[in-house]
PDB file of C-alpha atoms in Angstrom:
ATOM      1  CA  MET A   1      -7.817  13.669 -16.286  1.00 95.00           C
ATOM      2  CA  GLU A   2      -7.023  17.218 -17.346  1.00 96.00           C
ATOM      3  CA  ILE A   3      -3.582  18.816 -17.184  1.00 97.00           C
ATOM      4  CA  ARG A   4      -3.035  22.596 -17.112  1.00 97.00           C
ATOM      5  CA  LEU A   5       0.437  24.025 -17.545  1.00 96.00           C
ATOM      6  CA  GLN A   6       1.661  27.352 -16.251  1.00 94.00           C
ATOM      7  CA  GLN A   7       4.951  29.050 -15.550  1.00 91.00           C
ATOM      8  CA  LYS A   8       5.503  31.456 -12.663  1.00 91.00           C
ATOM      9  CA  ASP A   9       8.795  32.981 -11.489  1.00 91.00           C
ATOM     10  CA  GLY A  10      10.820  30.318 -13.291  1.00 90.00           C
ATOM     11  CA  VAL A  11       8.790  27.452 -11.771  1.00 96.00           C
ATOM     12  CA  ALA A  12       6.799  25.083 -13.988  1.00 97.00           C
ATOM     13  CA  ILE A  13       3.355  24.545 -12.470  1.00 98.00           C
ATOM     14  CA  ILE A  14       1.365  21.499 -13.541  1.00 98.00           C
ATOM     15  CA  LYS A  15      -2.229  21.403 -12.328  1.00 98.00           C
ATOM     16  CA  VAL A  16      -3.830  17.973 -12.417  1.00 98.00           C
ATOM     17  CA  LEU A  17      -7.613  17.683 -12.399  1.00 98.00           C
ATOM     18  CA  GLY A  18      -9.870  14.623 -12.246  1.00 96.00           C
ATOM     19  CA  GLU A  19      -8.565  11.086 -11.823  1.00 94.00           C
ATOM     20  CA  LEU A  20      -4.978   9.885 -12.179  1.00 96.00           C
ATOM     21  CA  ASP A  21      -4.559   6.137 -12.578  1.00 92.00           C
ATOM     22  CA  TYR A  22      -2.696   3.458 -14.547  1.00 89.00           C
ATOM     23  CA  SER A  23      -4.680   4.291 -17.696  1.00 91.00           C
ATOM     24  CA  ASN A  24      -3.445   7.896 -17.977  1.00 96.00           C
ATOM     25  CA  VAL A  25      -0.337   8.108 -15.766  1.00 96.00           C
ATOM     26  CA  GLU A  26       1.989   8.300 -18.798  1.00 96.00           C
ATOM     27  CA  GLU A  27       0.345  11.543 -19.969  1.00 98.00           C
ATOM     28  CA  LEU A  28       1.356  13.322 -16.761  1.00 98.00           C
ATOM     29  CA  GLN A  29       4.804  11.701 -16.816  1.00 97.00           C
ATOM     30  CA  PHE A  30       5.287  13.022 -20.363  1.00 97.00           C
ATOM     31  CA  GLU A  31       4.380  16.578 -19.291  1.00 97.00           C
ATOM     32  CA  ILE A  32       6.773  16.444 -16.315  1.00 98.00           C
ATOM     33  CA  GLN A  33       9.586  15.176 -18.543  1.00 97.00           C
ATOM     34  CA  ARG A  34       8.941  17.963 -21.074  1.00 96.00           C
ATOM     35  CA  CYS A  35       9.563  20.689 -18.479  1.00 96.00           C
ATOM     36  CA  LYS A  36      13.015  22.247 -18.536  1.00 94.00           C
ATOM     37  CA  GLU A  37      12.698  24.322 -15.352  1.00 96.00           C
ATOM     38  CA  LYS A  38      14.761  23.500 -12.277  1.00 95.00           C
ATOM     39  CA  VAL A  39      11.669  23.397 -10.078  1.00 96.00           C
ATOM     40  CA  ILE A  40       8.461  21.652 -11.145  1.00 97.00           C
ATOM     41  CA  GLU A  41       5.373  22.024  -8.991  1.00 97.00           C
ATOM     42  CA  ILE A  42       2.529  19.501  -9.245  1.00 98.00           C
ATOM     43  CA  ASP A  43      -0.714  21.039  -7.972  1.00 98.00           C
ATOM     44  CA  LEU A  44      -3.179  18.332  -6.943  1.00 98.00           C
ATOM     45  CA  GLN A  45      -5.895  20.527  -5.428  1.00 97.00           C
ATOM     46  CA  GLU A  46      -8.482  19.445  -7.994  1.00 97.00           C
ATOM     47  CA  LEU A  47      -7.449  15.818  -8.203  1.00 97.00           C
ATOM     48  CA  GLN A  48     -10.270  13.506  -7.133  1.00 93.00           C
ATOM     49  CA  PHE A  49      -8.519  10.143  -7.286  1.00 92.00           C
ATOM     50  CA  MET A  50      -5.000   8.794  -7.595  1.00 94.00           C
ATOM     51  CA  ASP A  51      -4.047   5.096  -7.613  1.00 92.00           C
ATOM     52  CA  SER A  52      -0.676   3.492  -6.833  1.00 93.00           C
ATOM     53  CA  SER A  53       0.506   3.965 -10.451  1.00 94.00           C
ATOM     54  CA  GLY A  54       0.137   7.728  -9.946  1.00 96.00           C
ATOM     55  CA  SER A  55       2.032   7.855  -6.644  1.00 97.00           C
ATOM     56  CA  GLY A  56       4.738   5.526  -7.996  1.00 96.00           C
ATOM     57  CA  MET A  57       5.235   7.650 -11.111  1.00 97.00           C
ATOM     58  CA  LEU A  58       5.486  10.877  -9.058  1.00 97.00           C
ATOM     59  CA  LEU A  59       8.136   9.315  -6.802  1.00 97.00           C
ATOM     60  CA  ASN A  60      10.091   8.037  -9.823  1.00 96.00           C
ATOM     61  CA  GLN A  61      10.033  11.495 -11.398  1.00 97.00           C
ATOM     62  CA  ALA A  62      11.046  13.107  -8.077  1.00 96.00           C
ATOM     63  CA  ARG A  63      14.016  10.690  -7.895  1.00 94.00           C
ATOM     64  CA  LYS A  64      15.075  11.353 -11.509  1.00 95.00           C
ATOM     65  CA  LEU A  65      14.877  15.135 -11.080  1.00 96.00           C
ATOM     66  CA  HIS A  66      16.805  14.898  -7.811  1.00 94.00           C
ATOM     67  CA  GLU A  67      19.596  13.059  -9.659  1.00 92.00           C
ATOM     68  CA  GLN A  68      19.721  16.015 -12.090  1.00 94.00           C
ATOM     69  CA  GLY A  69      19.880  18.520  -9.186  1.00 93.00           C
ATOM     70  CA  ARG A  70      16.276  19.584  -9.844  1.00 95.00           C
ATOM     71  CA  ILE A  71      13.179  19.561  -7.627  1.00 94.00           C
ATOM     72  CA  LEU A  72       9.678  18.109  -7.944  1.00 96.00           C
ATOM     73  CA  ARG A  73       7.262  19.697  -5.463  1.00 96.00           C
ATOM     74  CA  ILE A  74       3.854  18.159  -4.875  1.00 97.00           C
ATOM     75  CA  VAL A  75       1.462  20.697  -3.406  1.00 97.00           C
ATOM     76  CA  ARG A  76      -2.164  21.213  -2.312  1.00 98.00           C
ATOM     77  CA  ILE A  77      -2.862  17.508  -1.922  1.00 98.00           C
ATOM     78  CA  PRO A  78      -6.500  16.767  -0.969  1.00 97.00           C
ATOM     79  CA  ASP A  79      -6.807  15.070   2.456  1.00 95.00           C
ATOM     80  CA  HIS A  80      -8.247  11.797   1.161  1.00 91.00           C
ATOM     81  CA  ILE A  81      -5.303  11.410  -1.255  1.00 95.00           C
ATOM     82  CA  LYS A  82      -2.753  12.549   1.344  1.00 97.00           C
ATOM     83  CA  GLU A  83      -3.930   9.819   3.719  1.00 94.00           C
ATOM     84  CA  GLY A  84      -3.145   7.073   1.178  1.00 94.00           C
ATOM     85  CA  LEU A  85       0.235   8.641   0.386  1.00 97.00           C
ATOM     86  CA  GLU A  86       1.150   8.751   4.080  1.00 97.00           C
ATOM     87  CA  ILE A  87       0.419   5.034   4.421  1.00 97.00           C
ATOM     88  CA  ILE A  88       2.847   3.999   1.654  1.00 98.00           C
ATOM     89  CA  GLY A  89       5.603   6.265   3.026  1.00 98.00           C
ATOM     90  CA  PHE A  90       5.453   8.736   0.118  1.00 97.00           C
ATOM     91  CA  PHE A  91       6.484  11.762   2.222  1.00 97.00           C
ATOM     92  CA  LYS A  92       9.294   9.830   3.932  1.00 96.00           C
ATOM     93  CA  VAL A  93      10.780   9.117   0.493  1.00 96.00           C
ATOM     94  CA  LEU A  94      10.555  12.809  -0.484  1.00 95.00           C
ATOM     95  CA  GLU A  95      12.171  13.693   2.870  1.00 94.00           C
ATOM     96  CA  VAL A  96      15.082  11.316   2.168  1.00 93.00           C
ATOM     97  CA  LEU A  97      15.548  12.822  -1.326  1.00 90.00           C
ATOM     98  CA  GLU A  98      15.501  16.333   0.158  1.00 86.00           C
ATOM     99  CA  SER A  99      18.031  15.463   2.865  1.00 87.00           C
ATOM    100  CA  LYS A 100      20.318  13.984   0.184  1.00 80.00           C
ATOM    101  CA  SER A 101      20.015  17.254  -1.779  1.00 73.00           C
ATOM    102  CA  ASN A 102      20.808  19.319   1.322  1.00 74.00           C
ATOM    103  CA  SER A 103      23.853  17.228   2.204  1.00 73.00           C
ATOM    104  CA  ARG A 104      25.111  17.580  -1.390  1.00 66.00           C
ATOM    105  CA  GLU A 105      24.863  21.385  -1.304  1.00 64.00           C
TER     106      GLU A 105
ATOM    107  CA  MET B   1      -5.472 -20.519  15.077  1.00 86.00           C
ATOM    108  CA  GLU B   2      -7.687 -20.200  11.998  1.00 91.00           C
ATOM    109  CA  VAL B   3      -6.732 -18.238   8.896  1.00 93.00           C
ATOM    110  CA  CYS B   4      -8.627 -17.553   5.703  1.00 95.00           C
ATOM    111  CA  GLY B   5      -8.460 -15.091   2.868  1.00 96.00           C
ATOM    112  CA  SER B   6      -9.883 -14.141  -0.462  1.00 95.00           C
ATOM    113  CA  SER B   7      -9.028 -11.840  -3.329  1.00 94.00           C
ATOM    114  CA  ILE B   8     -11.445 -10.291  -5.801  1.00 91.00           C
ATOM    115  CA  PRO B   9      -9.641  -8.987  -8.894  1.00 88.00           C
ATOM    116  CA  ALA B  10     -10.858  -5.798 -10.557  1.00 84.00           C
ATOM    117  CA  GLY B  11     -11.271  -5.717 -14.373  1.00 73.00           C
ATOM    118  CA  LYS B  12      -7.599  -6.093 -15.305  1.00 71.00           C
ATOM    119  CA  VAL B  13      -4.973  -8.473 -13.855  1.00 74.00           C
ATOM    120  CA  GLY B  14      -3.706  -6.881 -10.663  1.00 77.00           C
ATOM    121  CA  GLY B  15      -1.026  -7.324  -8.052  1.00 87.00           C
ATOM    122  CA  ASP B  16      -2.815  -8.173  -4.801  1.00 93.00           C
ATOM    123  CA  PHE B  17      -1.695 -11.316  -2.982  1.00 95.00           C
ATOM    124  CA  PHE B  18      -1.885 -13.106   0.342  1.00 97.00           C
ATOM    125  CA  GLU B  19      -0.028 -16.073   1.784  1.00 96.00           C
ATOM    126  CA  PHE B  20      -0.004 -18.340   4.848  1.00 95.00           C
ATOM    127  CA  ILE B  21       2.837 -20.685   5.795  1.00 93.00           C
ATOM    128  CA  THR B  22       3.837 -22.708   8.832  1.00 89.00           C
ATOM    129  CA  GLN B  23       7.478 -23.090   9.702  1.00 82.00           C
ATOM    130  CA  ASN B  24       8.384 -26.382  11.414  1.00 76.00           C
ATOM    131  CA  GLU B  25       5.212 -26.094  13.495  1.00 79.00           C
ATOM    132  CA  LYS B  26       7.011 -23.371  15.487  1.00 81.00           C
ATOM    133  CA  ALA B  27       5.490 -20.390  13.781  1.00 88.00           C
ATOM    134  CA  VAL B  28       2.730 -19.330  11.423  1.00 91.00           C
ATOM    135  CA  PHE B  29       3.344 -16.538   8.941  1.00 94.00           C
ATOM    136  CA  ALA B  30       0.535 -14.629   7.228  1.00 96.00           C
ATOM    137  CA  ALA B  31       1.117 -11.880   4.678  1.00 97.00           C
ATOM    138  CA  ILE B  32      -0.916  -9.569   2.499  1.00 98.00           C
ATOM    139  CA  GLY B  33       0.490  -7.373  -0.246  1.00 97.00           C
ATOM    140  CA  ASP B  34      -0.325  -5.115  -3.152  1.00 96.00           C
ATOM    141  CA  VAL B  35       1.970  -4.420  -6.114  1.00 95.00           C
ATOM    142  CA  MET B  36       1.739  -0.985  -7.745  1.00 94.00           C
ATOM    143  CA  GLY B  37      -0.166  -0.828 -11.010  1.00 88.00           C
ATOM    144  CA  LYS B  38      -2.137  -3.281 -13.098  1.00 85.00           C
ATOM    145  CA  GLY B  39      -1.679  -5.739 -15.927  1.00 85.00           C
ATOM    146  CA  PHE B  40       1.083  -8.173 -16.785  1.00 88.00           C
ATOM    147  CA  ARG B  41       3.915  -6.194 -15.175  1.00 89.00           C
ATOM    148  CA  ALA B  42       2.120  -5.978 -11.814  1.00 90.00           C
ATOM    149  CA  ALA B  43       1.302  -9.691 -11.953  1.00 90.00           C
ATOM    150  CA  TYR B  44       4.918 -10.582 -12.845  1.00 93.00           C
ATOM    151  CA  LEU B  45       6.324  -8.442 -10.010  1.00 94.00           C
ATOM    152  CA  MET B  46       3.759  -9.838  -7.597  1.00 94.00           C
ATOM    153  CA  GLU B  47       4.857 -13.402  -8.348  1.00 94.00           C
ATOM    154  CA  THR B  48       8.565 -12.481  -8.120  1.00 95.00           C
ATOM    155  CA  ILE B  49       8.134 -10.783  -4.729  1.00 95.00           C
ATOM    156  CA  ARG B  50       5.815 -13.495  -3.428  1.00 95.00           C
ATOM    157  CA  GLN B  51       8.356 -16.237  -4.233  1.00 96.00           C
ATOM    158  CA  GLN B  52      11.201 -14.245  -2.650  1.00 95.00           C
ATOM    159  CA  MET B  53       9.073 -13.593   0.423  1.00 96.00           C
ATOM    160  CA  LEU B  54       8.295 -17.309   0.837  1.00 95.00           C
ATOM    161  CA  ARG B  55      12.001 -18.192   0.573  1.00 94.00           C
ATOM    162  CA  GLU B  56      12.826 -15.670   3.311  1.00 93.00           C
ATOM    163  CA  MET B  57       9.957 -16.825   5.517  1.00 93.00           C
ATOM    164  CA  TYR B  58      11.225 -20.426   5.441  1.00 89.00           C
ATOM    165  CA  GLN B  59      14.653 -19.249   6.616  1.00 87.00           C
ATOM    166  CA  LEU B  60      13.935 -16.435   9.038  1.00 77.00           C
ATOM    167  CA  LEU B  61      11.749 -16.296  12.130  1.00 71.00           C
ATOM    168  CA  ARG B  62      11.446 -12.535  12.513  1.00 90.00           C
ATOM    169  CA  PRO B  63       9.155 -10.702  10.072  1.00 94.00           C
ATOM    170  CA  ILE B  64      11.298  -7.555  10.329  1.00 96.00           C
ATOM    171  CA  GLU B  65      14.224  -9.529   8.894  1.00 96.00           C
ATOM    172  CA  VAL B  66      12.000 -10.875   6.097  1.00 95.00           C
ATOM    173  CA  VAL B  67      10.929  -7.338   5.171  1.00 97.00           C
ATOM    174  CA  LYS B  68      14.471  -5.925   5.337  1.00 96.00           C
ATOM    175  CA  ARG B  69      15.901  -8.703   3.167  1.00 95.00           C
ATOM    176  CA  LEU B  70      12.988  -8.548   0.756  1.00 96.00           C
ATOM    177  CA  ASN B  71      13.481  -4.794   0.335  1.00 96.00           C
ATOM    178  CA  ARG B  72      17.154  -5.376  -0.379  1.00 94.00           C
ATOM    179  CA  ILE B  73      16.757  -8.316  -2.789  1.00 92.00           C
ATOM    180  CA  GLY B  74      13.337  -7.703  -4.360  1.00 92.00           C
ATOM    181  CA  GLY B  75      13.714  -3.931  -4.038  1.00 91.00           C
ATOM    182  CA  ASN B  76      16.275  -3.865  -6.845  1.00 90.00           C
ATOM    183  CA  GLU B  77      13.846  -5.541  -9.230  1.00 91.00           C
ATOM    184  CA  LEU B  78      11.062  -3.188  -8.152  1.00 95.00           C
ATOM    185  CA  ARG B  79      13.236  -0.078  -8.608  1.00 91.00           C
ATOM    186  CA  ARG B  80      14.265  -1.339 -12.056  1.00 91.00           C
ATOM    187  CA  HIS B  81      10.572  -1.308 -13.013  1.00 92.00           C
ATOM    188  CA  GLY B  82       9.831   1.932 -11.124  1.00 92.00           C
ATOM    189  CA  ALA B  83       7.363   0.024  -8.951  1.00 95.00           C
ATOM    190  CA  PHE B  84       6.716  -0.620  -5.269  1.00 97.00           C
ATOM    191  CA  VAL B  85       4.906  -3.178  -3.131  1.00 97.00           C
ATOM    192  CA  THR B  86       2.957  -2.619   0.052  1.00 98.00           C
ATOM    193  CA  LEU B  87       3.219  -5.547   2.455  1.00 98.00           C
ATOM    194  CA  PHE B  88       2.024  -6.488   5.924  1.00 98.00           C
ATOM    195  CA  ILE B  89       3.504  -9.585   7.563  1.00 97.00           C
ATOM    196  CA  ILE B  90       2.647 -11.279  10.836  1.00 96.00           C
ATOM    197  CA  CYS B  91       4.465 -14.161  12.489  1.00 95.00           C
ATOM    198  CA  CYS B  92       2.788 -15.977  15.338  1.00 92.00           C
ATOM    199  CA  ASP B  93       4.897 -18.045  17.725  1.00 88.00           C
ATOM    200  CA  ALA B  94       3.002 -21.296  18.300  1.00 77.00           C
ATOM    201  CA  GLU B  95       4.396 -21.740  21.837  1.00 81.00           C
ATOM    202  CA  THR B  96       4.029 -18.270  23.320  1.00 85.00           C
ATOM    203  CA  GLY B  97       1.109 -16.963  21.221  1.00 82.00           C
ATOM    204  CA  CYS B  98       3.107 -13.790  20.578  1.00 92.00           C
ATOM    205  CA  MET B  99       2.389 -12.244  17.201  1.00 95.00           C
ATOM    206  CA  LYS B 100       5.040 -10.014  15.642  1.00 96.00           C
ATOM    207  CA  CYS B 101       3.825  -7.631  12.930  1.00 97.00           C
ATOM    208  CA  VAL B 102       5.712  -5.519  10.387  1.00 98.00           C
ATOM    209  CA  ASN B 103       4.307  -2.985   7.977  1.00 98.00           C
ATOM    210  CA  ALA B 104       5.849  -1.865   4.686  1.00 98.00           C
ATOM    211  CA  GLY B 105       3.499   0.830   3.398  1.00 98.00           C
ATOM    212  CA  HIS B 106       0.314  -1.183   3.840  1.00 98.00           C
ATOM    213  CA  HIS B 107      -3.029  -0.221   5.385  1.00 97.00           C
ATOM    214  CA  PRO B 108      -2.658  -1.221   9.063  1.00 97.00           C
ATOM    215  CA  PRO B 109      -4.887  -4.189   9.980  1.00 98.00           C
ATOM    216  CA  ILE B 110      -7.777  -4.139  12.432  1.00 97.00           C
ATOM    217  CA  LEU B 111      -7.551  -6.076  15.679  1.00 96.00           C
ATOM    218  CA  LEU B 112     -10.712  -7.306  17.377  1.00 95.00           C
ATOM    219  CA  THR B 113      -9.782  -7.992  20.983  1.00 93.00           C
ATOM    220  CA  GLY B 114     -11.953  -8.279  24.091  1.00 88.00           C
ATOM    221  CA  GLY B 115     -14.912  -6.856  22.166  1.00 86.00           C
ATOM    222  CA  GLU B 116     -12.982  -3.746  21.101  1.00 93.00           C
ATOM    223  CA  VAL B 117     -11.700  -2.848  17.672  1.00 96.00           C
ATOM    224  CA  LYS B 118      -8.264  -1.278  17.323  1.00 96.00           C
ATOM    225  CA  VAL B 119      -6.081  -0.309  14.382  1.00 97.00           C
ATOM    226  CA  LEU B 120      -2.527  -1.646  14.624  1.00 97.00           C
ATOM    227  CA  LYS B 121       0.187   0.988  15.034  1.00 96.00           C
ATOM    228  CA  SER B 122       2.936  -0.489  12.859  1.00 96.00           C
ATOM    229  CA  ARG B 123       3.952   1.748   9.928  1.00 97.00           C
ATOM    230  CA  GLY B 124       6.706   1.699   7.308  1.00 98.00           C
ATOM    231  CA  VAL B 125       7.752   2.623   3.792  1.00 98.00           C
ATOM    232  CA  ALA B 126       6.611   0.337   0.942  1.00 98.00           C
ATOM    233  CA  LEU B 127       9.172  -2.080  -0.526  1.00 98.00           C
ATOM    234  CA  GLY B 128      11.229  -0.741  -3.412  1.00 97.00           C
ATOM    235  CA  LEU B 129      10.906   2.944  -2.535  1.00 97.00           C
ATOM    236  CA  LEU B 130      14.115   3.261  -0.493  1.00 95.00           C
ATOM    237  CA  ASP B 131      17.399   1.320  -0.581  1.00 94.00           C
ATOM    238  CA  ASP B 132      16.881   0.203   3.034  1.00 95.00           C
ATOM    239  CA  TYR B 133      13.560  -0.510   4.707  1.00 97.00           C
ATOM    240  CA  VAL B 134      12.424   2.285   7.049  1.00 96.00           C
ATOM    241  CA  GLY B 135       9.611   1.698   9.510  1.00 96.00           C
ATOM    242  CA  SER B 136       8.394   1.714  13.083  1.00 96.00           C
ATOM    243  CA  GLY B 137       9.790  -1.779  13.702  1.00 94.00           C
ATOM    244  CA  GLU B 138       8.061  -4.902  14.949  1.00 96.00           C
ATOM    245  CA  GLU B 139       4.795  -4.496  16.803  1.00 97.00           C
ATOM    246  CA  GLU B 140       4.022  -7.301  19.249  1.00 96.00           C
ATOM    247  CA  ILE B 141       0.512  -8.377  20.107  1.00 95.00           C
ATOM    248  CA  TYR B 142      -0.917 -11.358  21.986  1.00 93.00           C
ATOM    249  CA  LEU B 143      -4.122 -12.847  20.651  1.00 90.00           C
ATOM    250  CA  SER B 144      -6.459 -14.353  23.265  1.00 89.00           C
ATOM    251  CA  SER B 145      -9.049 -16.937  22.348  1.00 89.00           C
ATOM    252  CA  GLY B 146     -11.749 -15.297  20.180  1.00 90.00           C
ATOM    253  CA  ASP B 147      -9.552 -12.367  19.095  1.00 92.00           C
ATOM    254  CA  ALA B 148      -9.255 -11.707  15.378  1.00 94.00           C
ATOM    255  CA  LEU B 149      -6.975  -9.774  13.067  1.00 96.00           C
ATOM    256  CA  VAL B 150      -8.386  -8.424   9.797  1.00 97.00           C
ATOM    257  CA  MET B 151      -5.833  -7.588   7.088  1.00 98.00           C
ATOM    258  CA  TYR B 152      -6.979  -5.945   3.854  1.00 98.00           C
ATOM    259  CA  THR B 153      -5.804  -4.055   0.782  1.00 97.00           C
ATOM    260  CA  ASP B 154      -6.765  -0.473  -0.088  1.00 94.00           C
ATOM    261  CA  GLY B 155      -9.318  -1.724  -2.636  1.00 93.00           C
ATOM    262  CA  LEU B 156     -11.606  -2.695   0.252  1.00 95.00           C
ATOM    263  CA  VAL B 157     -11.775   0.656   2.064  1.00 95.00           C
ATOM    264  CA  GLU B 158     -11.745   2.609  -1.202  1.00 92.00           C
ATOM    265  CA  ALA B 159     -14.561   0.585  -2.792  1.00 94.00           C
ATOM    266  CA  CYS B 160     -17.378   2.768  -4.144  1.00 91.00           C
ATOM    267  CA  GLY B 161     -21.080   2.230  -4.611  1.00 87.00           C
ATOM    268  CA  PRO B 162     -23.538   4.247  -6.682  1.00 87.00           C
ATOM    269  CA  GLY B 163     -22.614   7.476  -4.826  1.00 84.00           C
ATOM    270  CA  ASP B 164     -19.262   9.159  -4.199  1.00 79.00           C
ATOM    271  CA  GLU B 165     -18.880   7.717  -0.701  1.00 89.00           C
ATOM    272  CA  ARG B 166     -16.207   5.076  -0.104  1.00 91.00           C
ATOM    273  CA  TYR B 167     -16.657   1.918   1.998  1.00 95.00           C
ATOM    274  CA  GLY B 168     -14.095   3.281   4.444  1.00 95.00           C
ATOM    275  CA  LEU B 169     -12.301   2.189   7.594  1.00 96.00           C
ATOM    276  CA  GLU B 170     -15.121   3.191   9.974  1.00 96.00           C
ATOM    277  CA  ARG B 171     -17.656   0.927   8.265  1.00 96.00           C
ATOM    278  CA  LEU B 172     -15.130  -1.927   8.240  1.00 97.00           C
ATOM    279  CA  LYS B 173     -14.428  -1.437  11.971  1.00 97.00           C
ATOM    280  CA  LYS B 174     -18.144  -1.448  12.694  1.00 95.00           C
ATOM    281  CA  ILE B 175     -18.875  -4.680  10.826  1.00 95.00           C
ATOM    282  CA  VAL B 176     -15.855  -6.383  12.457  1.00 95.00           C
ATOM    283  CA  SER B 177     -16.931  -5.258  15.955  1.00 93.00           C
ATOM    284  CA  ILE B 178     -20.326  -6.939  15.733  1.00 89.00           C
ATOM    285  CA  GLN B 179     -19.023 -10.336  14.556  1.00 80.00           C
ATOM    286  CA  GLN B 180     -17.264 -11.407  17.736  1.00 77.00           C
ATOM    287  CA  ASN B 181     -18.141 -15.081  17.996  1.00 81.00           C
ATOM    288  CA  PHE B 182     -17.760 -15.969  14.339  1.00 89.00           C
ATOM    289  CA  SER B 183     -15.121 -18.203  12.756  1.00 93.00           C
ATOM    290  CA  ALA B 184     -12.450 -16.629  10.518  1.00 94.00           C
ATOM    291  CA  GLU B 185     -14.344 -17.780   7.436  1.00 96.00           C
ATOM    292  CA  LYS B 186     -17.681 -16.441   8.656  1.00 95.00           C
ATOM    293  CA  LEU B 187     -16.128 -13.094   9.622  1.00 95.00           C
ATOM    294  CA  ARG B 188     -14.571 -12.807   6.153  1.00 96.00           C
ATOM    295  CA  ASN B 189     -17.890 -13.691   4.507  1.00 96.00           C
ATOM    296  CA  CYS B 190     -19.757 -11.119   6.621  1.00 96.00           C
ATOM    297  CA  ILE B 191     -17.325  -8.362   5.603  1.00 96.00           C
ATOM    298  CA  LEU B 192     -17.640  -9.305   1.923  1.00 96.00           C
ATOM    299  CA  ALA B 193     -21.451  -9.448   2.196  1.00 96.00           C
ATOM    300  CA  ASP B 194     -21.490  -5.975   3.795  1.00 96.00           C
ATOM    301  CA  LEU B 195     -19.206  -4.708   1.021  1.00 96.00           C
ATOM    302  CA  GLU B 196     -21.544  -6.145  -1.623  1.00 94.00           C
ATOM    303  CA  LYS B 197     -24.481  -4.431   0.097  1.00 95.00           C
ATOM    304  CA  PHE B 198     -22.574  -1.123   0.070  1.00 95.00           C
ATOM    305  CA  THR B 199     -21.363  -1.277  -3.535  1.00 93.00           C
ATOM    306  CA  PHE B 200     -24.657  -2.567  -4.992  1.00 90.00           C
ATOM    307  CA  GLY B 201     -22.561  -4.874  -7.173  1.00 82.00           C
ATOM    308  CA  TYR B 202     -20.815  -1.936  -8.923  1.00 84.00           C
ATOM    309  CA  SER B 203     -17.558  -3.095 -10.517  1.00 83.00           C
ATOM    310  CA  GLN B 204     -14.494  -1.757  -8.699  1.00 85.00           C
ATOM    311  CA  ARG B 205     -11.367  -0.168 -10.125  1.00 81.00           C
ATOM    312  CA  ASP B 206      -9.004  -1.928  -7.692  1.00 86.00           C
ATOM    313  CA  ASP B 207      -8.553  -5.510  -6.465  1.00 90.00           C
ATOM    314  CA  ILE B 208     -10.034  -6.281  -3.058  1.00 94.00           C
ATOM    315  CA  THR B 209      -8.141  -8.677  -0.811  1.00 96.00           C
ATOM    316  CA  LEU B 210      -9.041  -9.701   2.703  1.00 97.00           C
ATOM    317  CA  VAL B 211      -7.325 -11.987   5.234  1.00 97.00           C
ATOM    318  CA  VAL B 212      -8.737 -12.955   8.628  1.00 97.00           C
ATOM    319  CA  VAL B 213      -6.665 -14.547  11.405  1.00 95.00           C
ATOM    320  CA  LYS B 214      -8.608 -15.829  14.382  1.00 93.00           C
ATOM    321  CA  ALA B 215      -7.298 -17.212  17.687  1.00 90.00           C
ATOM    322  CA  LEU B 216      -9.194 -20.319  18.791  1.00 86.00           C
TER     323      LEU B 216
END
């Protein structure tokens, strides 16, 4: 896995390339936790594989950031990865977090 | 009814499981699940959830109630570890033949009925991800003699061979559709043999678990 960091208009952009699984999931978690921006965007366009440890970690980070009034956006998800995320209810969880944020505002 | 299953662990200890129980000869439960991650933690959580699930199954007749209670009780433990579990449960009423199915974030099983192959519609969020279980509810199906239900974990459809191609749902549907008169055990063995042919014996990164339920 390769991680590329960028900052644009006050948003931290983390591009993830290659394969994200239980063996390297903590590296990405560490990079997310290091970001101080209110909005963190995870760009998965060049991700080839993600296992359940990857999706679980992203949801945990999204929940933690939501508790701090911050946002984790997951963008440009390849179709074959999106399909697996839809099955576990990944987007439903993000929707619930977002609706909680909206009702708080 | 015939049921059989098997689980092939990948390199490290994983969190796949399956279970069958009968409840006072009134109902048969079958379940398949997959705990997030690998190693000791996944195995520990798998055993914790499996034991809780069995306790609920012995007390409750409706799989939706089992899943809701499991998400409430086991969900706390899962959230504490930042983990989740995908689970598919069926409960077949021995008198009426009605099978109730509930999905918590798991790949929907394949139903072979009247020579046709269908994918079940039931969907839901995996256990531990939300405080309360959210899903499409209980799906009811009636199995006629010769019909079969194939439940599996993601490791099966995502299995790879020498190339980049994955085993996939379409290939699984095809192999199931041509095994209509086989027993549950033979159908399971045919799927695993086809998988072996596809993967050329390459070691897989995820556990592969398969359960077949067949109406006699």
